Amino acid sequence: MSIRRPILALLLMLGLMAGTVATTVAQDSATPEAGTTDKTATGEVVDNVAIEVIDESGKPALAITVNETTDPFEDYSEYSTPDRGYRLVALEVTAENIGNRTTEISPYDFILRDEQGFIYASTYVSRTDESEKAIPDFETTELAEGDSVEGILVFAVPTEATIVDAFYAPSGRLITIATLGGDAINEQ
């Protein structure tokens, strides 16, 4: 029984690595659309393409695009000042239901990863009136076939962290939706 845990852990790690490699290969083969940005030095979205999310049956369900990154995000109200040693990073995200079933999407399904491998979940931030008028917060939404939602996701990250990836992580899955610059994680 004591040997089962290490084997299970090894299989879980191999599965996660295979998912990351498959996502990376899928992104590498995607053809960026016109107007694609490539601003790795500024931390803005590098690929800016719609990433297709496949449902449990193997059919396309969602198309998620990170349209823009704001780092640091400073359009917050006085009540949402980041804690000492942290800054805010915002992603402008569009999600479209390209499947034939109603799908729920939540801001809590998105995470960022820094170059050291630490991950950060989205957080609620009270924004300025001007910022909210420009684009709303990304909220939990049920998308019917053909519907889409666009909004801002905000993350609190350490001041010194260099953000490299954004992920969509619904119920046990990890899907790379954008490369945000920085250096790749040095795996040793």
mmCIF file with all atom_site columns, C-alpha atoms in Angstrom:
data_model
loop_
_atom_site.group_PDB
_atom_site.id
_atom_site.type_symbol
_atom_site.label_atom_id
_atom_site.label_alt_id
_atom_site.label_comp_id
_atom_site.label_asym_id
_atom_site.label_entity_id
_atom_site.label_seq_id
_atom_site.pdbx_PDB_ins_code
_atom_site.Cartn_x
_atom_site.Cartn_y
_atom_site.Cartn_z
_atom_site.occupancy
_atom_site.B_iso_or_equiv
_atom_site.pdbx_formal_charge
_atom_site.auth_seq_id
_atom_site.auth_comp_id
_atom_site.auth_asym_id
_atom_site.auth_atom_id
_atom_site.pdbx_PDB_model_num
ATOM 1   C CA . MET A 1 1   ? 0.000   0.000  0.000   1.00 0.00 ? 1   MET A CA 1
ATOM 2   C CA . SER A 1 2   ? 2.903   2.384  0.671   1.00 0.00 ? 2   SER A CA 1
ATOM 3   C CA . ILE A 1 3   ? 4.140   2.036  -2.920  1.00 0.00 ? 3   ILE A CA 1
ATOM 4   C CA . ARG A 1 4   ? 0.774   3.107  -4.380  1.00 0.00 ? 4   ARG A CA 1
ATOM 5   C CA . ARG A 1 5   ? 1.113   6.742  -3.308  1.00 0.00 ? 5   ARG A CA 1
ATOM 6   C CA . PRO A 1 6   ? 4.448   7.383  -5.081  1.00 0.00 ? 6   PRO A CA 1
ATOM 7   C CA . ILE A 1 7   ? 3.154   5.672  -8.228  1.00 0.00 ? 7   ILE A CA 1
ATOM 8   C CA . LEU A 1 8   ? -0.068  7.693  -8.098  1.00 0.00 ? 8   LEU A CA 1
ATOM 9   C CA . ALA A 1 9   ? 1.905   10.903 -7.579  1.00 0.00 ? 9   ALA A CA 1
ATOM 10  C CA . LEU A 1 10  ? 4.184   10.037 -10.520 1.00 0.00 ? 10  LEU A CA 1
ATOM 11  C CA . LEU A 1 11  ? 1.203   9.320  -12.785 1.00 0.00 ? 11  LEU A CA 1
ATOM 12  C CA . LEU A 1 12  ? -0.463  12.579 -11.753 1.00 0.00 ? 12  LEU A CA 1
ATOM 13  C CA . MET A 1 13  ? 2.706   14.552 -12.513 1.00 0.00 ? 13  MET A CA 1
ATOM 14  C CA . LEU A 1 14  ? 3.120   12.845 -15.887 1.00 0.00 ? 14  LEU A CA 1
ATOM 15  C CA . GLY A 1 15  ? -0.510  13.678 -16.717 1.00 0.00 ? 15  GLY A CA 1
ATOM 16  C CA . LEU A 1 16  ? -0.020  17.337 -15.800 1.00 0.00 ? 16  LEU A CA 1
ATOM 17  C CA . MET A 1 17  ? 3.177   17.512 -17.843 1.00 0.00 ? 17  MET A CA 1
ATOM 18  C CA . ALA A 1 18  ? 1.474   15.906 -20.840 1.00 0.00 ? 18  ALA A CA 1
ATOM 19  C CA . GLY A 1 19  ? -1.380  18.418 -20.612 1.00 0.00 ? 19  GLY A CA 1
ATOM 20  C CA . THR A 1 20  ? 1.051   21.329 -20.480 1.00 0.00 ? 20  THR A CA 1
ATOM 21  C CA . VAL A 1 21  ? 3.021   19.984 -23.452 1.00 0.00 ? 21  VAL A CA 1
ATOM 22  C CA . ALA A 1 22  ? -0.170  19.384 -25.462 1.00 0.00 ? 22  ALA A CA 1
ATOM 23  C CA . THR A 1 23  ? -1.386  22.908 -24.738 1.00 0.00 ? 23  THR A CA 1
ATOM 24  C CA . THR A 1 24  ? 1.980   24.361 -25.697 1.00 0.00 ? 24  THR A CA 1
ATOM 25  C CA . VAL A 1 25  ? 2.047   22.383 -28.952 1.00 0.00 ? 25  VAL A CA 1
ATOM 26  C CA . ALA A 1 26  ? -1.524  23.507 -29.735 1.00 0.00 ? 26  ALA A CA 1
ATOM 27  C CA . GLN A 1 27  ? -0.580  27.126 -29.106 1.00 0.00 ? 27  GLN A CA 1
ATOM 28  C CA . ASP A 1 28  ? 2.579   26.861 -31.186 1.00 0.00 ? 28  ASP A CA 1
ATOM 29  C CA . SER A 1 29  ? 0.576   25.538 -34.120 1.00 0.00 ? 29  SER A CA 1
ATOM 30  C CA . ALA A 1 30  ? -2.096  28.247 -33.828 1.00 0.00 ? 30  ALA A CA 1
ATOM 31  C CA . THR A 1 31  ? -1.826  30.981 -36.423 1.00 0.00 ? 31  THR A CA 1
ATOM 32  C CA . PRO A 1 32  ? -2.056  34.423 -34.817 1.00 0.00 ? 32  PRO A CA 1
ATOM 33  C CA . GLU A 1 33  ? -4.660  36.717 -36.298 1.00 0.00 ? 33  GLU A CA 1
ATOM 34  C CA . ALA A 1 34  ? -3.927  40.115 -37.805 1.00 0.00 ? 34  ALA A CA 1
ATOM 35  C CA . GLY A 1 35  ? -3.150  42.723 -35.189 1.00 0.00 ? 35  GLY A CA 1
ATOM 36  C CA . THR A 1 36  ? -1.354  40.278 -32.924 1.00 0.00 ? 36  THR A CA 1
ATOM 37  C CA . THR A 1 37  ? 0.888   41.927 -30.404 1.00 0.00 ? 37  THR A CA 1
ATOM 38  C CA . ASP A 1 38  ? 4.385   40.779 -29.537 1.00 0.00 ? 38  ASP A CA 1
ATOM 39  C CA . LYS A 1 39  ? 5.561   42.902 -26.644 1.00 0.00 ? 39  LYS A CA 1
ATOM 40  C CA . THR A 1 40  ? 7.419   40.549 -24.320 1.00 0.00 ? 40  THR A CA 1
ATOM 41  C CA . ALA A 1 41  ? 9.505   43.367 -22.855 1.00 0.00 ? 41  ALA A CA 1
ATOM 42  C CA . THR A 1 42  ? 6.409   45.188 -21.593 1.00 0.00 ? 42  THR A CA 1
ATOM 43  C CA . GLY A 1 43  ? 4.635   42.115 -20.228 1.00 0.00 ? 43  GLY A CA 1
ATOM 44  C CA . GLU A 1 44  ? 1.703   42.451 -22.634 1.00 0.00 ? 44  GLU A CA 1
ATOM 45  C CA . VAL A 1 45  ? 0.019   39.536 -24.334 1.00 0.00 ? 45  VAL A CA 1
ATOM 46  C CA . VAL A 1 46  ? 2.423   37.757 -26.669 1.00 0.00 ? 46  VAL A CA 1
ATOM 47  C CA . ASP A 1 47  ? 0.138   35.436 -28.615 1.00 0.00 ? 47  ASP A CA 1
ATOM 48  C CA . ASN A 1 48  ? -3.290  37.133 -28.387 1.00 0.00 ? 48  ASN A CA 1
ATOM 49  C CA . VAL A 1 49  ? -5.150  34.283 -30.110 1.00 0.00 ? 49  VAL A CA 1
ATOM 50  C CA . ALA A 1 50  ? -8.420  32.590 -29.254 1.00 0.00 ? 50  ALA A CA 1
ATOM 51  C CA . ILE A 1 51  ? -7.715  29.329 -27.447 1.00 0.00 ? 51  ILE A CA 1
ATOM 52  C CA . GLU A 1 52  ? -10.286 26.616 -28.064 1.00 0.00 ? 52  GLU A CA 1
ATOM 53  C CA . VAL A 1 53  ? -11.421 24.719 -24.958 1.00 0.00 ? 53  VAL A CA 1
ATOM 54  C CA . ILE A 1 54  ? -12.660 21.175 -25.583 1.00 0.00 ? 54  ILE A CA 1
ATOM 55  C CA . ASP A 1 55  ? -15.447 19.688 -23.438 1.00 0.00 ? 55  ASP A CA 1
ATOM 56  C CA . GLU A 1 56  ? -15.553 16.183 -21.908 1.00 0.00 ? 56  GLU A CA 1
ATOM 57  C CA . SER A 1 57  ? -16.933 14.718 -25.129 1.00 0.00 ? 57  SER A CA 1
ATOM 58  C CA . GLY A 1 58  ? -14.048 16.087 -27.209 1.00 0.00 ? 58  GLY A CA 1
ATOM 59  C CA . LYS A 1 59  ? -16.079 18.825 -28.895 1.00 0.00 ? 59  LYS A CA 1
ATOM 60  C CA . PRO A 1 60  ? -15.222 22.560 -28.883 1.00 0.00 ? 60  PRO A CA 1
ATOM 61  C CA . ALA A 1 61  ? -16.950 24.367 -26.014 1.00 0.00 ? 61  ALA A CA 1
ATOM 62  C CA . LEU A 1 62  ? -15.330 27.778 -25.492 1.00 0.00 ? 62  LEU A CA 1
ATOM 63  C CA . ALA A 1 63  ? -12.978 30.161 -27.256 1.00 0.00 ? 63  ALA A CA 1
ATOM 64  C CA . ILE A 1 64  ? -11.022 32.280 -24.765 1.00 0.00 ? 64  ILE A CA 1
ATOM 65  C CA . THR A 1 65  ? -8.895  35.268 -25.776 1.00 0.00 ? 65  THR A CA 1
ATOM 66  C CA . VAL A 1 66  ? -6.732  37.436 -23.540 1.00 0.00 ? 66  VAL A CA 1
ATOM 67  C CA . ASN A 1 67  ? -7.085  40.763 -25.352 1.00 0.00 ? 67  ASN A CA 1
ATOM 68  C CA . GLU A 1 68  ? -4.850  42.933 -23.201 1.00 0.00 ? 68  GLU A CA 1
ATOM 69  C CA . THR A 1 69  ? -2.717  42.897 -20.061 1.00 0.00 ? 69  THR A CA 1
ATOM 70  C CA . THR A 1 70  ? -2.251  45.847 -17.716 1.00 0.00 ? 70  THR A CA 1
ATOM 71  C CA . ASP A 1 71  ? 0.754   45.474 -15.410 1.00 0.00 ? 71  ASP A CA 1
ATOM 72  C CA . PRO A 1 72  ? 0.643   47.207 -13.042 1.00 0.00 ? 72  PRO A CA 1
ATOM 73  C CA . PHE A 1 73  ? -3.119  47.798 -12.924 1.00 0.00 ? 73  PHE A CA 1
ATOM 74  C CA . GLU A 1 74  ? -3.732  51.128 -11.199 1.00 0.00 ? 74  GLU A CA 1
ATOM 75  C CA . ASP A 1 75  ? -7.405  51.898 -11.921 1.00 0.00 ? 75  ASP A CA 1
ATOM 76  C CA . TYR A 1 76  ? -8.556  50.688 -8.505  1.00 0.00 ? 76  TYR A CA 1
ATOM 77  C CA . SER A 1 77  ? -10.464 52.689 -5.904  1.00 0.00 ? 77  SER A CA 1
ATOM 78  C CA . GLU A 1 78  ? -8.918  53.790 -2.629  1.00 0.00 ? 78  GLU A CA 1
ATOM 79  C CA . TYR A 1 79  ? -10.510 50.739 -0.950  1.00 0.00 ? 79  TYR A CA 1
ATOM 80  C CA . SER A 1 80  ? -8.542  48.253 -3.045  1.00 0.00 ? 80  SER A CA 1
ATOM 81  C CA . THR A 1 81  ? -4.972  49.459 -2.603  1.00 0.00 ? 81  THR A CA 1
ATOM 82  C CA . PRO A 1 82  ? -2.706  46.387 -2.874  1.00 0.00 ? 82  PRO A CA 1
ATOM 83  C CA . ASP A 1 83  ? -0.961  45.169 0.274   1.00 0.00 ? 83  ASP A CA 1
ATOM 84  C CA . ARG A 1 84  ? 2.675   46.140 0.807   1.00 0.00 ? 84  ARG A CA 1
ATOM 85  C CA . GLY A 1 85  ? 4.914   44.074 -1.451  1.00 0.00 ? 85  GLY A CA 1
ATOM 86  C CA . TYR A 1 86  ? 2.136   43.390 -3.982  1.00 0.00 ? 86  TYR A CA 1
ATOM 87  C CA . ARG A 1 87  ? 0.919   44.932 -7.222  1.00 0.00 ? 87  ARG A CA 1
ATOM 88  C CA . LEU A 1 88  ? -2.216  44.337 -9.268  1.00 0.00 ? 88  LEU A CA 1
ATOM 89  C CA . VAL A 1 89  ? -2.204  42.796 -12.753 1.00 0.00 ? 89  VAL A CA 1
ATOM 90  C CA . ALA A 1 90  ? -5.321  42.912 -14.952 1.00 0.00 ? 90  ALA A CA 1
ATOM 91  C CA . LEU A 1 91  ? -6.301  40.777 -17.940 1.00 0.00 ? 91  LEU A CA 1
ATOM 92  C CA . GLU A 1 92  ? -9.006  41.817 -20.388 1.00 0.00 ? 92  GLU A CA 1
ATOM 93  C CA . VAL A 1 93  ? -10.589 38.508 -21.405 1.00 0.00 ? 93  VAL A CA 1
ATOM 94  C CA . THR A 1 94  ? -13.244 37.504 -23.935 1.00 0.00 ? 94  THR A CA 1
ATOM 95  C CA . ALA A 1 95  ? -14.940 34.092 -23.694 1.00 0.00 ? 95  ALA A CA 1
ATOM 96  C CA . GLU A 1 96  ? -17.312 32.821 -26.381 1.00 0.00 ? 96  GLU A CA 1
ATOM 97  C CA . ASN A 1 97  ? -19.438 29.689 -26.268 1.00 0.00 ? 97  ASN A CA 1
ATOM 98  C CA . ILE A 1 98  ? -18.609 27.896 -29.532 1.00 0.00 ? 98  ILE A CA 1
ATOM 99  C CA . GLY A 1 99  ? -20.274 24.663 -28.465 1.00 0.00 ? 99  GLY A CA 1
ATOM 100 C CA . ASN A 1 100 ? -23.868 23.532 -28.534 1.00 0.00 ? 100 ASN A CA 1
ATOM 101 C CA . ARG A 1 101 ? -24.462 23.405 -24.762 1.00 0.00 ? 101 ARG A CA 1
ATOM 102 C CA . THR A 1 102 ? -24.864 26.147 -22.159 1.00 0.00 ? 102 THR A CA 1
ATOM 103 C CA . THR A 1 103 ? -21.567 26.604 -20.325 1.00 0.00 ? 103 THR A CA 1
ATOM 104 C CA . GLU A 1 104 ? -20.786 28.417 -17.082 1.00 0.00 ? 104 GLU A CA 1
ATOM 105 C CA . ILE A 1 105 ? -17.559 30.400 -16.810 1.00 0.00 ? 105 ILE A CA 1
ATOM 106 C CA . SER A 1 106 ? -16.226 32.065 -13.671 1.00 0.00 ? 106 SER A CA 1
ATOM 107 C CA . PRO A 1 107 ? -13.439 34.536 -12.868 1.00 0.00 ? 107 PRO A CA 1
ATOM 108 C CA . TYR A 1 108 ? -12.211 32.010 -10.293 1.00 0.00 ? 108 TYR A CA 1
ATOM 109 C CA . ASP A 1 109 ? -11.323 29.611 -13.135 1.00 0.00 ? 109 ASP A CA 1
ATOM 110 C CA . PHE A 1 110 ? -8.397  31.847 -14.190 1.00 0.00 ? 110 PHE A CA 1
ATOM 111 C CA . ILE A 1 111 ? -4.869  31.887 -12.757 1.00 0.00 ? 111 ILE A CA 1
ATOM 112 C CA . LEU A 1 112 ? -1.513  33.497 -13.514 1.00 0.00 ? 112 LEU A CA 1
ATOM 113 C CA . ARG A 1 113 ? 1.916   31.852 -13.170 1.00 0.00 ? 113 ARG A CA 1
ATOM 114 C CA . ASP A 1 114 ? 5.202   33.632 -12.541 1.00 0.00 ? 114 ASP A CA 1
ATOM 115 C CA . GLU A 1 115 ? 8.636   32.629 -13.829 1.00 0.00 ? 115 GLU A CA 1
ATOM 116 C CA . GLN A 1 116 ? 9.354   30.718 -10.610 1.00 0.00 ? 116 GLN A CA 1
ATOM 117 C CA . GLY A 1 117 ? 6.210   28.609 -10.967 1.00 0.00 ? 117 GLY A CA 1
ATOM 118 C CA . PHE A 1 118 ? 4.054   30.305 -8.308  1.00 0.00 ? 118 PHE A CA 1
ATOM 119 C CA . ILE A 1 119 ? 0.397   30.703 -9.248  1.00 0.00 ? 119 ILE A CA 1
ATOM 120 C CA . TYR A 1 120 ? -2.089  33.469 -8.407  1.00 0.00 ? 120 TYR A CA 1
ATOM 121 C CA . ALA A 1 121 ? -5.889  33.376 -8.463  1.00 0.00 ? 121 ALA A CA 1
ATOM 122 C CA . SER A 1 122 ? -8.054  36.278 -9.533  1.00 0.00 ? 122 SER A CA 1
ATOM 123 C CA . THR A 1 123 ? -9.305  38.563 -6.811  1.00 0.00 ? 123 THR A CA 1
ATOM 124 C CA . TYR A 1 124 ? -12.042 41.132 -6.439  1.00 0.00 ? 124 TYR A CA 1
ATOM 125 C CA . VAL A 1 125 ? -10.869 44.737 -6.733  1.00 0.00 ? 125 VAL A CA 1
ATOM 126 C CA . SER A 1 126 ? -13.050 47.803 -6.402  1.00 0.00 ? 126 SER A CA 1
ATOM 127 C CA . ARG A 1 127 ? -12.307 49.822 -9.540  1.00 0.00 ? 127 ARG A CA 1
ATOM 128 C CA . THR A 1 128 ? -12.657 53.492 -10.467 1.00 0.00 ? 128 THR A CA 1
ATOM 129 C CA . ASP A 1 129 ? -15.900 54.568 -12.151 1.00 0.00 ? 129 ASP A CA 1
ATOM 130 C CA . GLU A 1 130 ? -14.057 55.377 -15.400 1.00 0.00 ? 130 GLU A CA 1
ATOM 131 C CA . SER A 1 131 ? -12.420 51.943 -15.460 1.00 0.00 ? 131 SER A CA 1
ATOM 132 C CA . GLU A 1 132 ? -15.738 50.142 -14.877 1.00 0.00 ? 132 GLU A CA 1
ATOM 133 C CA . LYS A 1 133 ? -17.437 52.142 -17.644 1.00 0.00 ? 133 LYS A CA 1
ATOM 134 C CA . ALA A 1 134 ? -14.710 51.203 -20.138 1.00 0.00 ? 134 ALA A CA 1
ATOM 135 C CA . ILE A 1 135 ? -15.050 47.449 -19.540 1.00 0.00 ? 135 ILE A CA 1
ATOM 136 C CA . PRO A 1 136 ? -16.937 45.578 -16.792 1.00 0.00 ? 136 PRO A CA 1
ATOM 137 C CA . ASP A 1 137 ? -15.567 43.068 -14.297 1.00 0.00 ? 137 ASP A CA 1
ATOM 138 C CA . PHE A 1 138 ? -15.481 39.501 -15.572 1.00 0.00 ? 138 PHE A CA 1
ATOM 139 C CA . GLU A 1 139 ? -18.318 37.809 -13.676 1.00 0.00 ? 139 GLU A CA 1
ATOM 140 C CA . THR A 1 140 ? -19.620 34.269 -13.371 1.00 0.00 ? 140 THR A CA 1
ATOM 141 C CA . THR A 1 141 ? -21.847 33.854 -16.413 1.00 0.00 ? 141 THR A CA 1
ATOM 142 C CA . GLU A 1 142 ? -23.856 31.125 -18.088 1.00 0.00 ? 142 GLU A CA 1
ATOM 143 C CA . LEU A 1 143 ? -23.180 31.317 -21.805 1.00 0.00 ? 143 LEU A CA 1
ATOM 144 C CA . ALA A 1 144 ? -25.731 29.879 -24.202 1.00 0.00 ? 144 ALA A CA 1
ATOM 145 C CA . GLU A 1 145 ? -24.600 28.675 -27.624 1.00 0.00 ? 145 GLU A CA 1
ATOM 146 C CA . GLY A 1 146 ? -23.072 31.617 -29.515 1.00 0.00 ? 146 GLY A CA 1
ATOM 147 C CA . ASP A 1 147 ? -23.029 33.982 -26.506 1.00 0.00 ? 147 ASP A CA 1
ATOM 148 C CA . SER A 1 148 ? -19.871 35.730 -25.332 1.00 0.00 ? 148 SER A CA 1
ATOM 149 C CA . VAL A 1 149 ? -18.719 37.730 -22.339 1.00 0.00 ? 149 VAL A CA 1
ATOM 150 C CA . GLU A 1 150 ? -15.889 40.228 -21.991 1.00 0.00 ? 150 GLU A CA 1
ATOM 151 C CA . GLY A 1 151 ? -14.437 41.614 -18.801 1.00 0.00 ? 151 GLY A CA 1
ATOM 152 C CA . ILE A 1 152 ? -11.483 42.462 -16.589 1.00 0.00 ? 152 ILE A CA 1
ATOM 153 C CA . LEU A 1 153 ? -9.842  39.935 -14.271 1.00 0.00 ? 153 LEU A CA 1
ATOM 154 C CA . VAL A 1 154 ? -7.515  41.316 -11.572 1.00 0.00 ? 154 VAL A CA 1
ATOM 155 C CA . PHE A 1 155 ? -4.756  39.442 -9.742  1.00 0.00 ? 155 PHE A CA 1
ATOM 156 C CA . ALA A 1 156 ? -2.641  40.454 -6.735  1.00 0.00 ? 156 ALA A CA 1
ATOM 157 C CA . VAL A 1 157 ? 0.966   39.358 -7.315  1.00 0.00 ? 157 VAL A CA 1
ATOM 158 C CA . PRO A 1 158 ? 4.247   40.061 -5.508  1.00 0.00 ? 158 PRO A CA 1
ATOM 159 C CA . THR A 1 159 ? 5.923   43.260 -6.682  1.00 0.00 ? 159 THR A CA 1
ATOM 160 C CA . GLU A 1 160 ? 9.041   41.398 -7.853  1.00 0.00 ? 160 GLU A CA 1
ATOM 161 C CA . ALA A 1 161 ? 7.208   38.584 -9.691  1.00 0.00 ? 161 ALA A CA 1
ATOM 162 C CA . THR A 1 162 ? 7.493   38.353 -13.470 1.00 0.00 ? 162 THR A CA 1
ATOM 163 C CA . ILE A 1 163 ? 4.247   36.929 -14.853 1.00 0.00 ? 163 ILE A CA 1
ATOM 164 C CA . VAL A 1 164 ? 4.752   34.533 -17.774 1.00 0.00 ? 164 VAL A CA 1
ATOM 165 C CA . ASP A 1 165 ? 1.471   32.655 -18.355 1.00 0.00 ? 165 ASP A CA 1
ATOM 166 C CA . ALA A 1 166 ? -2.294  32.891 -17.928 1.00 0.00 ? 166 ALA A CA 1
ATOM 167 C CA . PHE A 1 167 ? -4.382  29.747 -17.525 1.00 0.00 ? 167 PHE A CA 1
ATOM 168 C CA . TYR A 1 168 ? -8.030  28.736 -17.628 1.00 0.00 ? 168 TYR A CA 1
ATOM 169 C CA . ALA A 1 169 ? -8.447  26.022 -14.975 1.00 0.00 ? 169 ALA A CA 1
ATOM 170 C CA . PRO A 1 170 ? -12.023 24.718 -14.743 1.00 0.00 ? 170 PRO A CA 1
ATOM 171 C CA . SER A 1 171 ? -12.634 21.688 -12.504 1.00 0.00 ? 171 SER A CA 1
ATOM 172 C CA . GLY A 1 172 ? -9.323  19.860 -12.605 1.00 0.00 ? 172 GLY A CA 1
ATOM 173 C CA . ARG A 1 173 ? -8.042  21.070 -15.988 1.00 0.00 ? 173 ARG A CA 1
ATOM 174 C CA . LEU A 1 174 ? -5.205  23.475 -16.780 1.00 0.00 ? 174 LEU A CA 1
ATOM 175 C CA . ILE A 1 175 ? -5.330  25.208 -20.180 1.00 0.00 ? 175 ILE A CA 1
ATOM 176 C CA . THR A 1 176 ? -2.784  27.836 -21.220 1.00 0.00 ? 176 THR A CA 1
ATOM 177 C CA . ILE A 1 177 ? -4.687  30.801 -22.655 1.00 0.00 ? 177 ILE A CA 1
ATOM 178 C CA . ALA A 1 178 ? -1.849  33.333 -23.032 1.00 0.00 ? 178 ALA A CA 1
ATOM 179 C CA . THR A 1 179 ? 1.871   33.822 -22.854 1.00 0.00 ? 179 THR A CA 1
ATOM 180 C CA . LEU A 1 180 ? 2.602   37.099 -21.136 1.00 0.00 ? 180 LEU A CA 1
ATOM 181 C CA . GLY A 1 181 ? 6.351   37.496 -21.590 1.00 0.00 ? 181 GLY A CA 1
ATOM 182 C CA . GLY A 1 182 ? 9.125   36.951 -19.094 1.00 0.00 ? 182 GLY A CA 1
ATOM 183 C CA . ASP A 1 183 ? 11.444  33.986 -19.180 1.00 0.00 ? 183 ASP A CA 1
ATOM 184 C CA . ALA A 1 184 ? 10.246  30.426 -19.297 1.00 0.00 ? 184 ALA A CA 1
ATOM 185 C CA . ILE A 1 185 ? 10.334  28.506 -16.040 1.00 0.00 ? 185 ILE A CA 1
ATOM 186 C CA . ASN A 1 186 ? 13.749  26.981 -15.498 1.00 0.00 ? 186 ASN A CA 1
ATOM 187 C CA . GLU A 1 187 ? 12.990  23.357 -14.689 1.00 0.00 ? 187 GLU A CA 1
ATOM 188 C CA . GLN A 1 188 ? 15.910  21.565 -13.124 1.00 0.00 ? 188 GLN A CA 1
#
